[in-house]
Coordinates of C-alpha atoms and ligand atoms in Angstrom, one line a residue:
X1 CA 154.3 104.7 295.7
X2 CA 155.5 102.3 292.7
X3 CA 158.9 100.5 293.1
X4 CA 161.8 102.3 291.1
X5 CA 161.7 101.5 287.7
X6 CA 165.1 103.1 286.3
X7 CA 167.0 100.4 284.3
X8 CA 170.3 100.4 282.8
X9 CA 171.7 98.8 279.5
X10 CA 174.2 96.4 280.0
X11 CA 176.9 95.9 277.6
X12 CA 175.0 92.6 276.0
X13 CA 171.7 94.9 275.6
X14 CA 169.9 93.5 278.5
X15 CA 168.4 95.7 280.9
X16 CA 169.8 95.7 284.7
X17 CA 167.9 97.0 287.4
X18 CA 170.0 99.0 290.2
X19 CA 170.6 97.5 293.3
X20 CA 170.5 100.3 295.3
X21 CA 168.4 103.7 294.2
X22 CA 168.2 106.8 296.3
X23 CA 165.5 109.3 295.2
X24 CA 165.5 112.8 296.0
X25 CA 166.9 112.2 299.4
X26 CA 166.5 115.0 302.0
X27 CA 168.2 114.9 305.6
X28 CA 167.1 117.7 308.2
X29 CA 168.0 118.3 311.9
X30 CA 165.7 120.2 313.5
X31 CA 167.2 122.6 315.8
X32 CA 165.8 125.2 318.4
X33 CA 167.0 127.8 315.7
X34 CA 165.4 126.3 312.8
X35 CA 165.9 123.3 310.4
X36 CA 169.5 122.8 309.1
X37 CA 169.5 120.8 305.9
X38 CA 172.4 118.6 305.5
X39 CA 171.5 116.8 302.2
X40 CA 169.3 118.2 300.0
X41 CA 167.5 116.4 296.6
X42 CA 170.0 113.6 296.5
X43 CA 169.4 111.1 293.6
X44 CA 171.6 108.2 292.5
X45 CA 171.6 104.5 291.8
X46 CA 174.2 101.7 292.1
X47 CA 174.0 98.9 289.9
X48 CA 174.8 95.2 291.2
X49 CA 178.5 95.0 291.4
X50 CA 179.2 98.6 290.8
X51 CA 181.5 100.7 292.7
X52 CA 180.3 104.3 293.2
X53 CA 182.6 106.9 294.6
X54 CA 181.1 109.7 296.5
X55 CA 183.8 112.6 296.9
X56 CA 183.6 115.9 298.5
X57 CA 185.1 118.2 301.5
X58 CA 184.1 117.6 304.9
X59 CA 180.3 119.0 305.6
X60 CA 179.5 118.1 301.9
X61 CA 176.8 115.6 303.2
X62 CA 178.6 112.4 301.7
X63 CA 178.8 110.6 305.2
X64 CA 175.2 111.7 305.9
X65 CA 174.1 110.3 302.8
X66 CA 175.7 106.6 303.6
X67 CA 174.5 106.9 307.3
X68 CA 170.8 107.7 305.8
X69 CA 170.8 104.1 303.5
X70 CA 172.1 102.2 306.4
X71 CA 169.5 103.7 309.2
X72 CA 172.2 105.4 311.1
X73 CA 171.5 109.0 311.0
X74 CA 172.4 110.3 314.5
X75 CA 169.1 111.9 316.1
X76 CA 167.8 114.6 315.5
X77 CA 168.8 113.9 311.9
X78 CA 166.1 112.5 310.0
X79 CA 165.0 111.5 306.7
X80 CA 162.4 114.4 305.6
X81 CA 162.1 113.7 301.9
X82 CA 162.5 111.1 299.4
X83 CA 163.0 107.4 299.6
X84 CA 165.9 104.6 299.4
X85 CA 165.1 101.6 297.5
X86 CA 167.1 98.3 297.9
X87 CA 166.8 95.7 295.0
X88 CA 163.2 96.9 294.3
X89 CA 162.3 97.0 298.1
X90 CA 162.1 100.5 299.9
X91 CA 163.9 100.7 303.1
X92 CA 164.1 104.1 304.4
X93 CA 160.7 103.7 306.2
X94 CA 161.1 100.3 307.8
X95 CA 160.9 99.7 311.7
X96 CA 164.3 99.6 313.5
X97 CA 164.9 95.7 313.8
X98 CA 164.2 95.2 310.0
X99 CA 166.8 97.8 309.0
X100 CA 169.0 96.7 311.4
X101 CA 168.9 93.1 309.7
X102 CA 169.3 94.3 306.3
X103 CA 172.3 96.3 307.6
X104 CA 173.9 93.0 308.9
X105 CA 172.9 91.0 306.0
X106 CA 172.5 92.8 302.6
X107 CA 174.5 95.7 303.4
X108 CA 177.7 95.7 305.1
X109 CA 179.7 98.7 306.6
X110 CA 183.4 99.7 306.7
X111 CA 184.1 103.0 308.9
X112 CA 187.0 105.1 309.0
X113 CA 188.1 103.6 312.4
X114 CA 188.0 100.0 312.8
X115 CA 187.5 100.1 316.5
X116 CA 183.9 101.6 315.8
X117 CA 182.9 98.1 314.0
X118 CA 184.8 96.0 316.6
X119 CA 184.2 95.0 320.1
X120 CA 187.5 95.3 322.0
X121 CA 186.4 92.8 324.8
X122 CA 185.9 89.9 322.2
X123 CA 188.2 88.0 319.9
X124 CA 188.0 88.5 316.5
X125 CA 186.8 84.7 315.9
X126 CA 183.9 85.2 318.2
X127 CA 182.9 88.3 316.4
X128 CA 182.9 87.1 313.3
X129 CA 181.5 83.4 314.1
X130 CA 178.5 85.1 315.9
X131 CA 177.9 87.1 312.7
X132 CA 178.2 84.3 310.7
X133 CA 175.7 82.3 312.8
X134 CA 173.1 85.3 313.0
X135 CA 172.9 85.7 309.1
X136 CA 173.0 81.9 308.2
X137 CA 172.0 78.5 309.2
X138 CA 175.9 77.4 309.9
X139 CA 176.2 76.2 313.4
X140 CA 179.3 77.1 315.3
X141 CA 182.1 74.8 314.1
X142 CA 181.0 75.8 310.3
X143 CA 181.3 79.4 311.0
X144 CA 184.6 79.1 312.7
X145 CA 185.7 77.3 309.7
X146 CA 184.4 80.1 307.4
X147 CA 185.7 82.8 309.8
X148 CA 189.2 81.6 308.9
X149 CA 188.9 81.2 305.6
X150 CA 187.4 85.2 305.7
X151 CA 190.4 86.0 307.8
X152 CA 193.0 84.3 305.1
X153 CA 191.0 86.0 302.3
X154 CA 191.5 89.2 303.6
X155 CA 195.2 88.9 304.0
X156 CA 195.6 88.2 307.8
X157 CA 198.6 85.8 308.1
X158 CA 198.1 82.6 310.3
X159 CA 194.4 83.2 310.7
X160 CA 193.9 79.8 312.4
X161 CA 196.1 81.2 315.4
X162 CA 195.2 84.9 315.1
X163 CA 191.4 84.3 315.1
X164 CA 191.4 83.8 318.7
X165 CA 193.4 87.3 319.4
X166 CA 191.8 90.4 320.4
X167 CA 191.3 93.4 318.1
X168 CA 194.4 95.4 320.2
X169 CA 196.6 92.4 318.9
X170 CA 195.8 93.7 315.5
X171 CA 197.7 96.8 314.0
X172 CA 195.6 99.5 312.2
X173 CA 195.7 97.9 308.7
X174 CA 195.2 94.6 310.1
X175 CA 192.4 95.3 312.2
X176 CA 190.6 97.4 308.9
X177 CA 191.1 94.0 307.1
X178 CA 189.2 92.2 309.9
X179 CA 186.4 94.9 309.7
X180 CA 186.3 94.2 305.9
X181 CA 186.0 90.4 306.8
X182 CA 183.1 91.3 309.2
X183 CA 181.3 93.2 306.3
X184 CA 181.7 90.2 304.0
X185 CA 180.4 87.9 306.3
X186 CA 176.9 87.6 305.3
X187 CA 177.7 87.8 301.7
X188 CA 176.2 91.3 301.4
X189 CA 175.0 92.9 298.0
X190 CA 176.4 96.2 299.0
X191 CA 178.9 97.7 301.2
X192 CA 179.1 101.3 302.4
X193 CA 182.8 102.1 303.1
X194 CA 183.1 105.6 304.7
X195 CA 186.5 106.8 304.6
X196 CA 188.2 103.3 304.9
X197 CA 191.7 104.2 304.6
X198 CA 191.7 107.8 306.1
X199 CA 192.8 106.8 309.5
X200 CA 195.6 104.4 307.9
X201 CA 199.2 104.6 307.2
X202 CA 199.4 106.0 303.6
X203 CA 201.8 103.1 302.8
X204 CA 198.7 100.9 304.2
X205 CA 195.9 102.7 302.3
X206 CA 196.7 101.6 298.9
X207 CA 196.9 97.5 300.0
X208 CA 193.5 98.0 302.0
X209 CA 191.7 99.6 298.7
X210 CA 193.1 97.0 296.3
X211 CA 192.1 94.5 298.7
X212 CA 188.6 95.8 299.2
X213 CA 188.4 96.3 294.9
X214 CA 189.7 92.4 294.6
X215 CA 187.2 91.3 297.2
X216 CA 184.0 92.8 296.0
X217 CA 185.0 92.1 292.5
X218 CA 185.3 88.3 293.3
X219 CA 181.9 88.5 295.3
X220 CA 180.3 90.9 293.2
X221 CA 179.4 93.0 296.0
X222 CA 178.7 96.6 295.0
X223 CA 180.4 99.8 297.0
X224 CA 179.5 103.0 297.9
X225 CA 183.0 104.6 298.3
X226 CA 182.8 107.7 300.6
X227 CA 186.0 109.6 300.5
X228 CA 187.5 113.1 300.4
X229 CA 190.4 111.6 298.2
X230 CA 190.0 112.1 294.5
X231 CA 193.2 109.7 294.2
X232 CA 191.2 107.1 295.9
X233 CA 188.4 107.4 293.9
X234 CA 190.4 107.2 290.6
X235 CA 192.0 104.0 291.5
X236 CA 189.0 102.1 292.7
X237 CA 185.5 103.4 291.3
X238 CA 183.4 102.6 288.2
X239 CA 181.4 105.9 288.7
X240 CA 181.8 109.0 290.9
X241 CA 179.5 111.7 292.3
X242 CA 180.8 114.8 293.5
X243 CA 178.9 116.5 296.5
X244 CA 178.9 120.2 297.4
X245 CA 177.1 121.5 300.5
X246 CA 174.6 118.5 300.6
X247 CA 173.8 118.3 296.8
X248 CA 175.4 115.9 293.9
X249 CA 177.2 118.6 291.7
X250 CA 178.3 115.9 289.0
X251 CA 177.9 112.6 288.4
X252 CA 179.6 110.3 285.8
X253 CA 181.8 107.6 284.7
X254 CA 185.3 108.1 286.6
X255 CA 187.3 107.9 283.5
X256 CA 185.2 110.6 281.8
X257 CA 185.2 112.7 285.2
X258 CA 189.0 112.6 285.8
X259 CA 189.8 113.1 281.7
X260 CA 187.3 116.2 281.7
X261 CA 186.0 117.3 285.0
X262 CA 183.5 119.8 284.0
X263 CA 181.8 121.2 287.0
X264 CA 184.4 124.0 288.7
X265 CA 184.3 122.2 292.0
X266 CA 185.1 119.2 290.2
X267 CA 188.0 121.0 288.5
X268 CA 188.9 122.4 291.9
X269 CA 189.0 118.8 293.6
X270 CA 191.1 117.6 290.5
X271 CA 193.6 120.4 290.6
X272 CA 194.7 119.7 294.4
X273 CA 195.8 116.1 293.7
X274 CA 199.2 115.2 292.1
X275 CA 199.2 112.8 288.9
X276 CA 197.3 112.5 285.9
X277 CA 199.8 114.3 283.9
X278 CA 200.2 117.3 286.3
X279 CA 203.2 119.1 287.5
X280 CA 203.2 118.5 291.3
X281 CA 204.7 122.1 291.9
X282 CA 201.6 123.7 290.0
X283 CA 198.9 122.1 292.1
X284 CA 196.0 124.4 292.7
X285 CA 193.7 124.7 295.7
X286 CA 190.3 125.9 295.9
X287 CA 189.9 129.4 297.8
X288 CA 187.8 129.5 300.7
X289 CA 185.8 126.4 302.5
X290 CA 182.5 124.4 302.4
X291 CA 179.9 126.7 303.8
X292 CA 178.2 125.3 307.3
X293 CA 174.8 123.9 307.3
X294 CA 173.7 127.7 309.0
X295 CA 175.2 129.5 306.3
X296 CA 174.5 127.6 302.6
X297 CA 174.7 130.6 300.0
X298 CA 172.0 131.4 297.6
X299 CA 171.7 130.2 294.1
X300 CA 174.5 127.8 293.4
X301 CA 176.3 126.8 296.9
X302 CA 179.7 127.2 295.3
X303 CA 179.4 130.4 294.0
X304 CA 181.6 132.4 296.7
X305 CA 184.3 130.0 295.8
X306 CA 183.9 129.9 291.7
X307 CA 186.1 131.6 289.5
X308 CA 183.2 131.4 286.9
X309 CA 180.3 132.6 288.8
X310 CA 177.5 135.0 286.9
X311 CA 175.2 137.0 288.1
X312 CA 172.6 134.2 287.7
X313 CA 174.6 132.0 289.8
X314 CA 174.1 134.1 293.0
X315 CA 170.6 134.0 292.4
X316 CA 169.2 130.7 291.1
X317 CA 170.2 127.0 292.3
X318 CA 171.0 124.8 289.0
X319 CA 169.4 121.7 288.8
X320 CA 171.7 118.4 287.0
X321 CA 171.3 118.2 283.5
X322 CA 172.8 115.6 281.5
X323 CA 176.3 116.3 279.7
X324 CA 177.7 113.6 277.6
X325 CA 177.6 110.8 280.0
X326 CA 177.6 112.6 283.1
X327 CA 175.3 115.1 284.8
X328 CA 176.3 118.7 286.0
X329 CA 174.6 120.9 288.1
X330 CA 175.9 124.2 286.7
X331 CA 174.6 127.0 284.8
X332 CA 177.6 127.1 282.3
X333 CA 176.3 123.8 280.9
X334 CA 172.6 124.9 281.1
X335 CA 173.5 128.0 279.0
X336 CA 175.7 125.8 276.6
X337 CA 172.8 123.5 276.0
X338 CA 170.6 126.2 275.4
X339 CA 172.9 127.6 272.9
X340 CA 173.2 124.7 271.3
X341 CA 169.6 124.0 270.8
X342 CA 168.6 127.7 269.7
Ligands
SF4_1 FE1 180.2 128.5 289.1 FE2 177.7 129.1 288.6 FE3 178.6 127.0 287.9 FE4 177.8 127.3 290.3 S1 176.7 127.4 288.7 S2 180.0 126.4 289.6 S3 178.8 129.5 290.5 S4 179.4 128.5 286.9

């Protein structure tokens, strides 16, 4: 298969290649009662230094997509179709050891629970220095100095003292700062951050998001930020992909999506968050819930919850079509395009 060839035009007119490209990804779970499809035909690209938000309710397939990229799908989950490319190199079919190395060095990970990434039996200094030594040719004393610098960079006070403490000596927010330092150890090109603030106090969430945004900007690290929170997306991301029932239903620049969300599901997500000039007393909720993997509706999977569903929506599944700077999978836009072309 040829390498990815999609390019984007930078503001100065140069062609830029995507850092990450996910093409037609399908993740399946074989079960005794048949095959469950968790991610179905998902394609997107992330440019170097770009922050792409992936948003949707629980069960939309966003974490599964992130896990597929870093080779952490839980068995029996498997990539059944499609491919994943990092800087022109295909990475979804690599042997375990190779993808493990890429995961540490070129792709960092920040998960919801900091204790998933930290070993409670080792000091944070040991975990940072070992990671730095594994992915560079620094010896121990240089790595320790670098670890202290990283702790300072992520806002840990008195880092030269705290480096010798264990994870349980840190608060939840401080632990997540350590995890971010750990993810940045090897200067990765991409960080997959899966609900990085969901487990934290609301007052700490904004600090962690601001920290991630600043560090990734300073290090020119791209981020795939998985969240259920459209407010976090609005504050952090350059572009956003909205997922529903394993598929992307809308993808485009954050400003455009927030200003004029087009897909009825994105409308629903936007209607449920305060801000953006809305009266908090008039926040709306999307009726119903995300379908399970065993009961995905026919046609457009959103049709049982969609206030604008038409007959066609129940029978035929819409694909993404370009609308302004975004892409939308909804018959309302396909029909509008056909009428405009008639
Ligand atoms: Fe609603 Fe139909 Fe659009 Fe699906 S395709 S979001 S059901 S209008």
